[in-house]
mmCIF file of C-alpha atoms in Angstrom:
data_model
loop_
_atom_site.group_PDB
_atom_site.id
_atom_site.type_symbol
_atom_site.label_atom_id
_atom_site.label_comp_id
_atom_site.label_asym_id
_atom_site.label_seq_id
_atom_site.Cartn_x
_atom_site.Cartn_y
_atom_site.Cartn_z
ATOM 1 C CA MET A 256 4.797 -14.659 0.296
ATOM 2 C CA ARG A 257 2.734 -13.075 -2.439
ATOM 3 C CA PHE A 258 2.424 -9.520 -3.727
ATOM 4 C CA TYR A 259 0.279 -7.780 -6.328
ATOM 5 C CA THR A 260 1.758 -4.800 -8.162
ATOM 6 C CA GLY A 261 0.384 -2.151 -10.500
ATOM 7 C CA ASP A 262 2.611 -0.317 -12.966
ATOM 8 C CA GLU A 263 2.774 2.428 -15.565
ATOM 9 C CA ALA A 264 2.057 -0.036 -18.383
ATOM 10 C CA GLY A 265 -1.405 -0.747 -16.971
ATOM 11 C CA LEU A 266 -0.530 -4.288 -15.834
ATOM 12 C CA ILE A 267 -1.426 -5.976 -12.568
ATOM 13 C CA LYS A 268 1.217 -8.574 -11.730
ATOM 14 C CA VAL A 269 1.429 -11.275 -9.085
ATOM 15 C CA VAL A 270 4.824 -11.819 -7.476
ATOM 16 C CA ASP A 271 5.451 -15.045 -5.564
ATOM 17 C CA ILE A 272 8.594 -15.171 -3.410
ATOM 18 C CA ASP A 273 9.850 -18.253 -1.607
ATOM 19 C CA HIS A 274 10.705 -16.973 1.874
ATOM 20 C CA LYS A 275 13.127 -19.881 2.407
ATOM 21 C CA VAL A 276 15.436 -18.689 -0.409
ATOM 22 C CA SER A 277 17.516 -15.793 0.874
ATOM 23 C CA LEU A 278 18.667 -12.958 -1.360
ATOM 24 C CA LEU A 279 22.302 -14.066 -1.045
ATOM 25 C CA GLU A 280 21.442 -17.621 -2.077
ATOM 26 C CA ALA A 281 19.292 -16.379 -4.972
ATOM 27 C CA GLN A 282 22.091 -14.136 -6.225
ATOM 28 C CA SER A 283 24.579 -17.003 -5.992
ATOM 29 C CA GLN A 284 22.317 -19.282 -8.021
ATOM 30 C CA ALA A 285 21.688 -16.454 -10.501
ATOM 31 C CA ALA A 286 25.435 -16.037 -11.043
ATOM 32 C CA LYS A 287 25.728 -19.749 -11.789
ATOM 33 C CA LYS A 288 22.904 -19.482 -14.324
ATOM 34 C CA VAL A 289 24.569 -16.530 -16.031
ATOM 35 C CA ARG A 290 27.835 -18.450 -16.354
ATOM 36 C CA ALA A 291 26.000 -21.519 -17.647
ATOM 37 C CA ASP A 292 24.071 -19.440 -20.203
ATOM 38 C CA ALA A 293 27.276 -17.762 -21.354
ATOM 39 C CA LYS A 294 28.962 -21.131 -21.762
ATOM 40 C CA ALA A 295 25.987 -22.536 -23.660
ATOM 41 C CA LYS A 296 26.005 -19.511 -25.961
ATOM 42 C CA ILE A 297 29.701 -19.982 -26.723
ATOM 43 C CA ASN A 298 29.334 -23.706 -27.405
ATOM 44 C CA ALA A 299 26.166 -23.304 -29.455
ATOM 45 C CA LYS A 300 26.284 -24.333 -33.070
ATOM 46 C CA PRO A 301 25.767 -21.708 -35.799
ATOM 47 C CA GLY A 302 22.068 -20.876 -36.097
ATOM 48 C CA GLU A 303 21.189 -22.617 -32.841
ATOM 49 C CA LYS A 304 19.129 -20.503 -30.417
ATOM 50 C CA VAL A 305 19.989 -20.436 -26.727
ATOM 51 C CA GLU A 306 17.134 -19.623 -24.390
ATOM 52 C CA ILE A 307 18.012 -17.333 -21.520
ATOM 53 C CA ALA A 308 15.519 -16.920 -18.687
ATOM 54 C CA ASP A 309 14.266 -13.398 -17.960
ATOM 55 C CA ASN A 310 13.838 -13.950 -14.237
ATOM 56 C CA ILE A 311 17.236 -15.206 -13.124
ATOM 57 C CA LEU A 312 16.692 -14.976 -9.362
ATOM 58 C CA SER A 313 15.613 -18.317 -7.942
ATOM 59 C CA GLY A 314 12.714 -18.375 -5.532
ATOM 60 C CA VAL A 315 10.999 -15.502 -7.370
ATOM 61 C CA GLU A 316 8.169 -15.839 -9.865
ATOM 62 C CA VAL A 317 6.539 -12.866 -11.605
ATOM 63 C CA ASN A 318 3.415 -13.370 -13.726
ATOM 64 C CA ASN A 319 0.819 -11.144 -15.338
ATOM 65 C CA PHE A 320 -2.389 -11.205 -13.319
ATOM 66 C CA SER A 321 -4.613 -8.851 -15.287
ATOM 67 C CA GLY A 322 -4.525 -6.266 -18.042
ATOM 68 C CA SER A 323 -2.554 -5.599 -21.206
ATOM 69 C CA VAL A 324 0.163 -3.081 -21.977
ATOM 70 C CA SER A 325 -1.369 0.366 -22.383
ATOM 71 C CA LYS A 326 0.067 3.661 -21.165
ATOM 72 C CA GLU A 327 -3.436 5.102 -21.086
ATOM 73 C CA ARG A 328 -4.387 2.540 -18.434
ATOM 74 C CA THR A 329 -1.555 3.326 -16.020
ATOM 75 C CA VAL A 330 -2.385 2.207 -12.494
ATOM 76 C CA GLN A 331 -2.516 5.292 -10.284
ATOM 77 C CA GLN A 332 -4.207 3.829 -7.184
ATOM 78 C CA MET A 333 -4.727 0.240 -6.048
ATOM 79 C CA ILE A 334 -6.338 -1.053 -2.844
ATOM 80 C CA THR A 335 -7.921 -4.270 -1.577
ATOM 81 C CA GLY A 336 -11.574 -4.744 -0.699
ATOM 82 C CA SER A 337 -14.589 -6.852 -1.529
ATOM 83 C CA TYR A 338 -17.256 -6.677 -4.201
ATOM 84 C CA GLU A 339 -20.487 -8.622 -3.615
ATOM 85 C CA SER A 340 -18.758 -10.720 -0.925
ATOM 86 C CA GLU A 341 -15.868 -11.593 -3.242
ATOM 87 C CA GLN A 342 -12.317 -10.492 -2.509
ATOM 88 C CA ALA A 343 -11.203 -7.937 -5.060
ATOM 89 C CA PHE A 344 -8.703 -5.268 -6.009
ATOM 90 C CA PHE A 345 -9.939 -1.769 -6.775
ATOM 91 C CA VAL A 346 -7.816 0.019 -9.357
ATOM 92 C CA ALA A 347 -7.945 3.651 -10.487
ATOM 93 C CA ARG A 348 -6.368 4.219 -13.899
ATOM 94 C CA LYS A 349 -4.994 7.111 -15.900
ATOM 95 C CA ASN A 350 -7.897 7.036 -18.396
ATOM 96 C CA GLY A 351 -10.439 7.726 -15.614
ATOM 97 C CA GLU A 352 -11.569 4.137 -15.166
ATOM 98 C CA ILE A 353 -12.166 2.600 -11.748
ATOM 99 C CA GLU A 354 -12.270 -1.170 -11.855
ATOM 100 C CA ALA A 355 -12.887 -4.015 -9.414
ATOM 101 C CA LEU A 356 -10.854 -7.137 -10.225
ATOM 102 C CA SER A 357 -11.497 -10.562 -8.762
ATOM 103 C CA LYS A 358 -8.630 -11.671 -6.558
ATOM 104 C CA ALA A 359 -9.258 -15.292 -7.518
ATOM 105 C CA THR A 360 -9.383 -14.970 -11.312
ATOM 106 C CA GLY A 361 -8.264 -11.455 -12.210
ATOM 107 C CA GLN A 362 -11.473 -10.905 -14.161
ATOM 108 C CA SER A 363 -13.269 -7.555 -14.084
ATOM 109 C CA LEU A 364 -16.229 -7.552 -11.685
ATOM 110 C CA TYR A 365 -17.176 -3.891 -11.957
ATOM 111 C CA ALA A 366 -16.036 -0.896 -13.973
ATOM 112 C CA TYR A 367 -16.873 2.785 -13.943
ATOM 113 C CA SER A 368 -15.406 5.433 -16.205
ATOM 114 C CA GLU A 369 -15.297 9.079 -15.149
ATOM 115 C CA PRO A 370 -16.755 11.332 -17.891
ATOM 116 C CA ASP A 371 -14.389 13.839 -19.522
ATOM 117 C CA PHE A 372 -11.488 12.587 -17.406
ATOM 118 C CA THR A 373 -8.964 12.555 -20.239
ATOM 119 C CA GLU A 374 -9.847 15.930 -21.730
ATOM 120 C CA LYS A 375 -6.939 18.350 -21.968
ATOM 121 C CA ILE A 376 -6.878 21.110 -19.377
ATOM 122 C CA SER A 377 -4.456 23.888 -18.526
ATOM 123 C CA VAL A 378 -4.990 25.388 -15.096
ATOM 124 C CA LYS A 379 -2.425 27.533 -13.336
ATOM 125 C CA HIS A 380 -2.222 26.790 -9.623
ATOM 126 C CA LYS A 381 0.324 28.333 -7.273
ATOM 127 C CA GLY A 382 2.667 29.195 -10.131
ATOM 128 C CA LYS A 383 2.472 25.776 -11.842
ATOM 129 C CA TYR A 384 0.265 24.468 -14.624
ATOM 130 C CA ILE A 385 -1.933 21.387 -14.204
ATOM 131 C CA ASN A 386 -2.262 19.797 -17.642
ATOM 132 C CA GLY A 387 -4.363 16.764 -16.826
ATOM 133 C CA ARG A 388 -6.425 14.951 -14.232
ATOM 134 C CA SER A 389 -5.078 12.140 -12.100
ATOM 135 C CA TYR A 390 -6.419 10.094 -9.218
ATOM 136 C CA VAL A 391 -4.819 10.982 -5.886
ATOM 137 C CA GLY A 392 -6.917 8.722 -3.665
ATOM 138 C CA LEU A 393 -9.312 5.782 -3.665
ATOM 139 C CA GLY A 394 -11.397 4.072 -0.999
ATOM 140 C CA ALA A 395 -13.830 1.174 -1.375
ATOM 141 C CA GLY A 396 -16.267 -0.857 0.699
ATOM 142 C CA GLU A 397 -19.191 -3.221 0.315
ATOM 143 C CA GLU A 398 -21.529 -0.441 -0.855
ATOM 144 C CA GLY A 399 -19.362 1.515 -3.260
ATOM 145 C CA PHE A 400 -16.209 3.595 -3.641
ATOM 146 C CA VAL A 401 -14.903 7.108 -2.998
ATOM 147 C CA SER A 402 -12.393 8.672 -5.392
ATOM 148 C CA CYS A 403 -10.602 12.002 -5.589
ATOM 149 C CA THR A 404 -8.629 13.738 -8.339
ATOM 150 C CA ASN A 405 -5.915 16.386 -8.261
ATOM 151 C CA MET A 406 -8.584 18.872 -9.364
ATOM 152 C CA GLY A 407 -10.428 18.294 -6.087
ATOM 153 C CA GLU A 408 -13.271 16.286 -7.658
ATOM 154 C CA VAL A 409 -14.626 13.801 -5.107
ATOM 155 C CA ARG A 410 -17.089 11.111 -6.177
ATOM 156 C CA PHE A 411 -19.079 8.784 -3.902
ATOM 157 C CA GLN A 412 -20.442 6.043 -6.154
ATOM 158 C CA ARG A 413 -22.630 3.113 -5.083
ATOM 159 C CA PHE A 414 -22.198 -0.176 -6.919
ATOM 160 C CA ASN A 415 -25.877 -1.065 -7.166
ATOM 161 C CA ASP A 416 -27.087 2.359 -8.310
ATOM 162 C CA THR A 417 -24.950 4.066 -10.933
ATOM 163 C CA ASN A 418 -27.450 6.889 -11.453
ATOM 164 C CA SER A 419 -27.368 8.284 -7.915
ATOM 165 C CA ALA A 420 -23.815 9.416 -7.246
ATOM 166 C CA GLY A 421 -22.692 11.867 -4.600
ATOM 167 C CA MET A 422 -20.196 14.493 -5.732
ATOM 168 C CA MET A 423 -18.343 17.403 -4.171
ATOM 169 C CA LYS A 424 -15.600 19.844 -5.111
ATOM 170 C CA LEU A 425 -12.495 20.551 -3.075
ATOM 171 C CA PRO A 426 -9.984 23.275 -4.007
ATOM 172 C CA ILE A 427 -7.633 22.582 -6.912
ATOM 173 C CA GLY A 428 -4.269 21.097 -6.057
ATOM 174 C CA VAL A 429 -5.139 18.090 -3.921
ATOM 175 C CA VAL A 430 -2.016 15.943 -3.575
ATOM 176 C CA LYS A 431 -3.378 13.041 -1.551
ATOM 177 C CA MET A 432 -6.686 11.617 -0.349
ATOM 178 C CA ARG A 433 -6.843 8.631 1.993
ATOM 179 C CA SER A 434 -9.889 6.686 3.123
ATOM 180 C CA HIS A 435 -10.346 5.140 6.568
ATOM 181 C CA LYS A 436 -9.855 1.365 6.560
ATOM 182 C CA ASP A 437 -12.938 0.728 8.747
ATOM 183 C CA LYS A 438 -15.257 3.282 7.134
ATOM 184 C CA PHE A 439 -14.455 3.977 3.505
ATOM 185 C CA THR A 440 -16.728 7.040 3.292
ATOM 186 C CA LEU A 441 -14.580 8.785 5.918
ATOM 187 C CA PHE A 442 -11.614 10.327 4.136
ATOM 188 C CA ALA A 443 -8.890 12.910 4.638
ATOM 189 C CA ALA A 444 -7.407 15.183 1.995
ATOM 190 C CA GLY A 445 -4.690 17.806 1.683
ATOM 191 C CA GLY A 446 -2.303 19.347 -0.811
ATOM 192 C CA HIS A 447 -0.651 22.519 -2.014
ATOM 193 C CA GLU A 448 -1.861 25.315 0.289
ATOM 194 C CA GLN A 449 -4.602 22.973 1.479
ATOM 195 C CA GLU A 450 -4.729 22.152 5.137
ATOM 196 C CA LEU A 451 -5.696 18.681 6.299
ATOM 197 C CA SER A 452 -9.459 18.200 6.192
ATOM 198 C CA ILE A 453 -11.564 15.175 7.131
ATOM 199 C CA TRP A 454 -14.927 14.535 5.474
ATOM 200 C CA ASP A 455 -17.769 12.048 5.459
ATOM 201 C CA ALA A 456 -18.737 11.431 1.846
ATOM 202 C CA GLU A 457 -22.245 10.300 2.790
ATOM 203 C CA THR A 458 -23.116 13.694 4.279
ATOM 204 C CA ALA A 459 -20.867 16.058 2.294
ATOM 205 C CA CYS A 460 -21.518 14.811 -1.254
ATOM 206 C CA SER A 461 -24.722 15.538 -3.128
ATOM 207 C CA GLY A 462 -26.097 16.148 -6.601
ATOM 208 C CA SER A 463 -24.834 15.059 -9.981
ATOM 209 C CA SER A 464 -22.173 17.740 -10.477
ATOM 210 C CA TYR A 465 -19.038 18.834 -8.680
ATOM 211 C CA LEU A 466 -20.232 21.595 -6.357
ATOM 212 C CA GLU A 467 -19.145 22.895 -2.987
ATOM 213 C CA PRO A 468 -19.732 20.446 -0.100
ATOM 214 C CA ILE A 469 -23.130 20.793 1.550
ATOM 215 C CA ASN A 470 -21.609 20.386 5.028
ATOM 216 C CA GLU A 471 -18.513 21.608 6.793
ATOM 217 C CA PRO A 472 -15.671 19.113 7.226
ATOM 218 C CA LEU A 473 -15.564 17.017 10.368
ATOM 219 C CA PHE A 474 -12.120 18.478 11.005
ATOM 220 C CA ARG A 475 -9.921 21.105 9.395
ATOM 221 C CA SER A 476 -6.401 21.688 10.629
ATOM 222 C CA GLN A 477 -4.786 25.033 11.274
ATOM 223 C CA ASN A 478 -1.348 26.000 10.053
ATOM 224 C CA VAL A 479 1.554 25.955 12.474
ATOM 225 C CA GLU A 480 2.773 29.189 13.993
ATOM 226 C CA ASP A 481 5.008 31.544 12.023
ATOM 227 C CA ASP A 482 8.706 30.757 11.885
ATOM 228 C CA TRP A 483 11.398 32.571 13.877
ATOM 229 C CA LEU A 484 11.466 35.351 11.243
ATOM 230 C CA GLY A 485 7.737 35.926 11.655
ATOM 231 C CA LEU A 486 7.013 34.515 8.191
ATOM 232 C CA ARG A 487 4.090 32.267 7.374
ATOM 233 C CA VAL A 488 4.999 28.595 6.933
ATOM 234 C CA PRO A 489 3.797 27.361 3.496
ATOM 235 C CA VAL A 490 1.435 24.389 3.379
ATOM 236 C CA TRP A 491 2.348 21.356 1.274
ATOM 237 C CA ILE A 492 0.726 18.130 2.441
ATOM 238 C CA THR A 493 1.939 15.068 0.520
ATOM 239 C CA ASP A 494 0.420 12.110 2.401
ATOM 240 C CA MET A 495 -1.532 11.178 5.518
ATOM 241 C CA GLN A 496 -2.338 8.112 7.595
ATOM 242 C CA PHE A 497 -5.125 7.252 10.044
ATOM 243 C CA LEU A 498 -3.403 6.042 13.206
ATOM 244 C CA ASP A 499 -6.342 4.378 14.965
ATOM 245 C CA SER A 500 -9.734 2.796 14.358
ATOM 246 C CA ASN A 501 -11.627 5.784 15.756
ATOM 247 C CA THR A 502 -13.996 7.103 13.096
ATOM 248 C CA THR A 503 -15.294 10.016 15.186
ATOM 249 C CA ASN A 504 -12.116 11.770 16.328
ATOM 250 C CA PRO A 505 -9.244 9.958 14.619
ATOM 251 C CA GLN A 506 -5.563 10.663 15.126
ATOM 252 C CA MET A 507 -3.669 11.508 11.959
ATOM 253 C CA ALA A 508 -0.058 11.450 10.799
ATOM 254 C CA VAL A 509 0.715 13.899 7.984
ATOM 255 C CA SER A 510 3.822 14.269 5.835
ATOM 256 C CA THR A 511 4.795 17.467 4.075
ATOM 257 C CA GLY A 512 6.982 18.513 1.190
ATOM 258 C CA HIS A 513 8.928 20.661 3.658
ATOM 259 C CA LYS A 514 10.420 17.614 5.453
ATOM 260 C CA HIS A 515 7.925 17.482 8.317
ATOM 261 C CA ILE A 516 5.937 14.707 9.989
ATOM 262 C CA ARG A 517 3.043 16.097 12.003
ATOM 263 C CA ILE A 518 0.666 14.328 14.373
ATOM 264 C CA TYR A 519 -2.891 15.624 14.766
ATOM 265 C CA ASP A 520 -5.279 14.779 17.573
ATOM 266 C CA THR A 521 -8.583 15.892 16.077
ATOM 267 C CA LYS A 522 -10.277 15.801 19.471
ATOM 268 C CA ALA A 523 -7.720 18.020 21.189
ATOM 269 C CA GLN A 524 -6.843 20.877 18.816
ATOM 270 C CA ARG A 525 -6.594 21.993 15.207
ATOM 271 C CA ARG A 526 -2.841 22.483 15.228
ATOM 272 C CA PRO A 527 -0.523 19.475 15.349
ATOM 273 C CA VAL A 528 0.358 18.096 18.761
ATOM 274 C CA HIS A 529 3.777 17.032 17.397
ATOM 275 C CA SER A 530 5.840 18.318 14.496
ATOM 276 C CA TRP A 531 9.208 16.803 13.571
ATOM 277 C CA GLU A 532 11.623 17.742 10.799
ATOM 278 C CA ILE A 533 12.972 14.590 9.132
ATOM 279 C CA GLY A 534 15.866 14.421 6.684
ATOM 280 C CA LYS A 535 16.744 16.918 3.979
ATOM 281 C CA ASN A 536 14.263 16.118 1.180
ATOM 282 C CA PRO A 537 10.487 16.320 0.641
ATOM 283 C CA ILE A 538 8.646 13.376 2.214
ATOM 284 C CA LEU A 539 6.292 11.917 -0.396
ATOM 285 C CA HIS A 540 4.863 8.661 0.989
ATOM 286 C CA THR A 541 4.047 7.223 4.411
ATOM 287 C CA LEU A 542 2.853 3.903 5.803
ATOM 288 C CA ALA A 543 1.538 3.431 9.346
ATOM 289 C CA SER A 544 2.281 0.174 11.143
ATOM 290 C CA HIS A 545 -0.764 -1.690 12.453
ATOM 291 C CA VAL A 546 1.405 -3.483 15.038
ATOM 292 C CA LYS A 547 3.629 -0.807 16.586
ATOM 293 C CA PRO A 548 3.406 3.003 16.951
ATOM 294 C CA GLU A 549 5.742 3.461 13.995
ATOM 295 C CA LEU A 550 5.602 5.184 10.629
ATOM 296 C CA PHE A 551 7.480 4.265 7.448
ATOM 297 C CA LEU A 552 8.334 7.217 5.215
ATOM 298 C CA SER A 553 10.137 7.847 1.940
ATOM 299 C CA ASP A 554 11.358 10.959 0.144
ATOM 300 C CA ASN A 555 11.876 11.906 -3.488
ATOM 301 C CA LEU A 556 15.407 10.451 -3.663
ATOM 302 C CA GLY A 557 14.670 6.891 -2.591
ATOM 303 C CA ASN A 558 15.530 7.293 1.091
ATOM 304 C CA MET A 559 13.226 5.085 3.162
ATOM 305 C CA GLN A 560 13.167 5.387 6.949
ATOM 306 C CA GLN A 561 11.266 4.193 10.003
ATOM 307 C CA LEU A 562 9.993 6.665 12.606
ATOM 308 C CA ASP A 563 8.979 6.055 16.219
ATOM 309 C CA LEU A 564 5.763 8.031 16.711
ATOM 310 C CA ARG A 565 6.265 8.180 20.480
ATOM 311 C CA ASN A 566 9.350 10.402 20.350
ATOM 312 C CA GLY A 567 9.843 11.388 16.706
ATOM 313 C CA LYS A 568 13.178 9.594 16.367
ATOM 314 C CA ILE A 569 14.374 7.595 13.378
ATOM 315 C CA VAL A 570 14.816 3.973 14.464
ATOM 316 C CA GLY A 571 16.061 2.580 11.163
ATOM 317 C CA SER A 572 16.685 3.149 7.480
ATOM 318 C CA TYR A 573 16.657 0.936 4.389
ATOM 319 C CA LYS A 574 19.494 0.706 1.881
ATOM 320 C CA GLY A 575 19.744 -0.368 -1.739
ATOM 321 C CA ILE A 576 16.894 1.667 -3.267
ATOM 322 C CA ALA A 577 17.913 3.346 -6.534
ATOM 323 C CA GLY A 578 14.847 5.508 -7.279
ATOM 324 C CA ALA A 579 11.939 7.266 -5.644
ATOM 325 C CA VAL A 580 9.604 4.962 -3.711
ATOM 326 C CA ALA A 581 6.042 4.876 -5.076
ATOM 327 C CA ASP A 582 4.327 2.630 -2.521
ATOM 328 C CA MET A 583 4.971 0.483 0.549
ATOM 329 C CA ALA A 584 3.252 -2.515 2.167
ATOM 330 C CA LEU A 585 3.608 -4.235 5.530
ATOM 331 C CA SER A 586 3.341 -7.920 6.420
ATOM 332 C CA GLU A 587 0.536 -9.121 8.665
ATOM 333 C CA ASP A 588 2.829 -9.584 11.660
ATOM 334 C CA GLY A 589 4.569 -6.255 11.031
ATOM 335 C CA LYS A 590 8.024 -7.858 10.863
ATOM 336 C CA LYS A 591 8.628 -7.241 7.146
ATOM 337 C CA VAL A 592 8.067 -4.288 4.843
ATOM 338 C CA ALA A 593 8.022 -4.148 1.037
ATOM 339 C CA GLU A 594 8.591 -1.208 -1.292
ATOM 340 C CA VAL A 595 8.266 -0.530 -5.012
ATOM 341 C CA GLY A 596 9.195 2.447 -7.126
ATOM 342 C CA LEU A 597 10.774 3.935 -10.190
ATOM 343 C CA ASP A 598 13.727 1.520 -10.289
ATOM 344 C CA ARG A 599 11.334 -1.326 -11.291
ATOM 345 C CA PHE A 600 12.187 -3.511 -8.308
ATOM 346 C CA LEU A 601 10.112 -4.930 -5.494
ATOM 347 C CA ARG A 602 12.185 -5.281 -2.331
ATOM 348 C CA VAL A 603 11.364 -6.933 0.977
ATOM 349 C CA TYR A 604 13.156 -5.830 4.149
ATOM 350 C CA GLU A 605 13.222 -6.687 7.806
ATOM 351 C CA ALA A 606 11.128 -4.160 9.714
ATOM 352 C CA GLU A 607 13.203 -4.589 12.856
ATOM 353 C CA GLY A 608 16.737 -5.478 13.889
ATOM 354 C CA MET A 609 19.348 -4.938 11.156
ATOM 355 C CA ARG A 610 16.645 -4.168 8.555
ATOM 356 C CA ARG A 611 18.412 -6.227 5.922
ATOM 357 C CA MET A 612 17.081 -6.725 2.414
ATOM 358 C CA LEU A 613 15.580 -10.219 2.385
ATOM 359 C CA HIS A 614 14.229 -10.583 -1.151
ATOM 360 C CA ARG A 615 14.162 -8.741 -4.454
ATOM 361 C CA ALA A 616 12.134 -9.112 -7.651
ATOM 362 C CA TYR A 617 12.489 -7.332 -10.984
ATOM 363 C CA ILE A 618 9.097 -6.195 -12.354
ATOM 364 C CA LYS A 619 10.289 -4.755 -15.767
ATOM 365 C CA GLN A 620 7.942 -1.748 -15.615
ATOM 366 C CA ARG A 621 8.019 1.227 -13.282
ATOM 367 C CA VAL A 622 5.794 0.183 -10.405
ATOM 368 C CA THR A 623 3.195 2.534 -8.934
ATOM 369 C CA ALA A 624 1.399 0.380 -6.335
ATOM 370 C CA VAL A 625 1.893 -2.766 -4.262
ATOM 371 C CA VAL A 626 -0.402 -4.906 -2.099
ATOM 372 C CA TRP A 627 0.809 -7.630 0.270
ATOM 373 C CA ASP A 628 -1.428 -10.705 0.193
ATOM 374 C CA TRP A 629 -1.900 -11.667 3.846
ATOM 375 C CA ASP A 630 -3.841 -14.807 2.901
ATOM 376 C CA ILE A 631 -0.610 -16.513 1.776
ATOM 377 C CA LYS A 632 1.249 -17.644 4.884
ATOM 378 C CA ASP A 633 4.991 -18.259 5.068
ATOM 379 C CA ILE A 634 4.962 -21.818 6.438
ATOM 380 C CA ASP A 635 7.794 -24.316 6.028
ATOM 381 C CA GLN A 636 7.057 -27.858 4.884
ATOM 382 C CA ALA A 637 8.342 -29.138 8.233
ATOM 383 C CA ASP A 638 5.749 -27.007 10.009
ATOM 384 C CA ILE A 639 3.027 -28.343 7.703
ATOM 385 C CA ASP A 640 4.047 -31.973 8.392
ATOM 386 C CA ARG A 641 4.191 -31.303 12.126
ATOM 387 C CA GLN A 642 0.743 -29.720 12.089
ATOM 388 C CA GLU A 643 -0.708 -32.627 10.104
ATOM 389 C CA THR A 644 0.759 -35.097 12.606
ATOM 390 C CA GLU A 645 -0.723 -33.157 15.507
ATOM 391 C CA ASP A 646 -4.112 -33.080 13.804
ATOM 392 C CA ILE A 647 -3.993 -36.851 13.312
ATOM 393 C CA TRP A 648 -3.203 -37.466 16.964
ATOM 394 C CA GLU A 649 -5.902 -35.034 18.113
ATOM 395 C CA SER A 650 -8.510 -36.718 15.886
ATOM 396 C CA MET A 651 -7.812 -40.196 17.316
ATOM 397 C CA GLU A 652 -10.193 -41.459 19.967
ATOM 398 C CA THR A 653 -8.868 -42.034 23.460
ATOM 399 C CA LEU A 654 -9.435 -45.599 24.646
ATOM 400 C CA GLY A 655 -9.839 -46.448 28.330
ATOM 401 C CA ARG A 656 -7.618 -48.991 30.061
ATOM 402 C CA LYS A 657 -8.876 -52.562 30.298
ATOM 403 C CA PRO A 658 -8.938 -54.059 33.816
ATOM 404 C CA SER A 659 -6.055 -56.448 34.486
ATOM 405 C CA LYS A 660 -6.935 -60.169 34.748
ATOM 406 C CA ARG A 661 -4.003 -60.932 36.993
ATOM 407 C CA LYS A 662 -4.810 -61.064 40.674
ATOM 408 C CA ALA A 663 -2.879 -58.889 42.967
ATOM 409 C CA LYS A 664 -0.568 -60.756 45.304
ATOM 410 C CA GLU A 665 -1.608 -60.780 48.902
ATOM 411 C CA VAL A 666 0.767 -59.060 51.228
ATOM 412 C CA VAL A 667 1.431 -61.113 54.389
#
């Protein structure tokens, strides 16, 4: 299995994990290496250098894929897509640059830098100061990309025409923007005291400056009813997920900083059709399964759980995470889930059953994004040999039976 990670140092790394080497076996082999290195260090002659491998877990290989160490180029958003029919990664960085990287070579295919992105600002919003811009969402397709900042600045940029960009301004304090996987110009946004809103960038963006949208949103949610004391419930949307392929009236799952998961049916009503309180901490990140009606969620203390969207019950949790989770990714068959975060580890878990930790890789830097490469299949060598044998037999021509020259005996 193969993963691509983005981190705070501005590096894109490729992580290859041998699925046949279990975590227990890798740790056992790592312990043997540590003892061997310690013995070699003791027996080394004066002045003799003893090389000790950085990556001590067997079955795991971490290599730099693109970029150089630079805090100004911290990866804030990373998604997969295609640029001019070539598979690529789209990366939004701290310095305002949006870049398309070739998946095959890691070379830059396209780059755009947002003007005045790094200028110092000091804006007070809901009692807190915003001291700089950051990307909170990115979507890309064959034609171009859609980006959004925490200041509510949305840009719809076409690849082949850099002079004609569509722009619009949302309220300050956007926490998350997410683009639809089947139509990148369709996006949802929300944040501090900002209800969920769904927009089409092609119709809402216009002009060459950040102005109010020219059209109303396709959908805008309404706050839940007042609590049992008659007080208004504050709005704090942290993440959202499109739950279906419908681009006209999509269903949405929304997480909040007040420990809620809410389900919206945009065709039925503006208020959520389901609202569940989960855990004791703010929910920061979510991941919708493309196989089952389930949602993966994580809070600010590294607790990662799995929610059944049919009844709102927790069906599993994941142990061993030491810091807040920054991003999650799901395997193609939906049976494994990976997470990265502030503890600098990439972990792979079972997404069903006991939900054990299967693999682990140390990335060195604090990781901000992860992408699971579905093109790399987990196939054993025995399966490859069996498939090759079957292909050989299927390619062989079938010969008809020759008539027998022996005469049949007459039956008296």
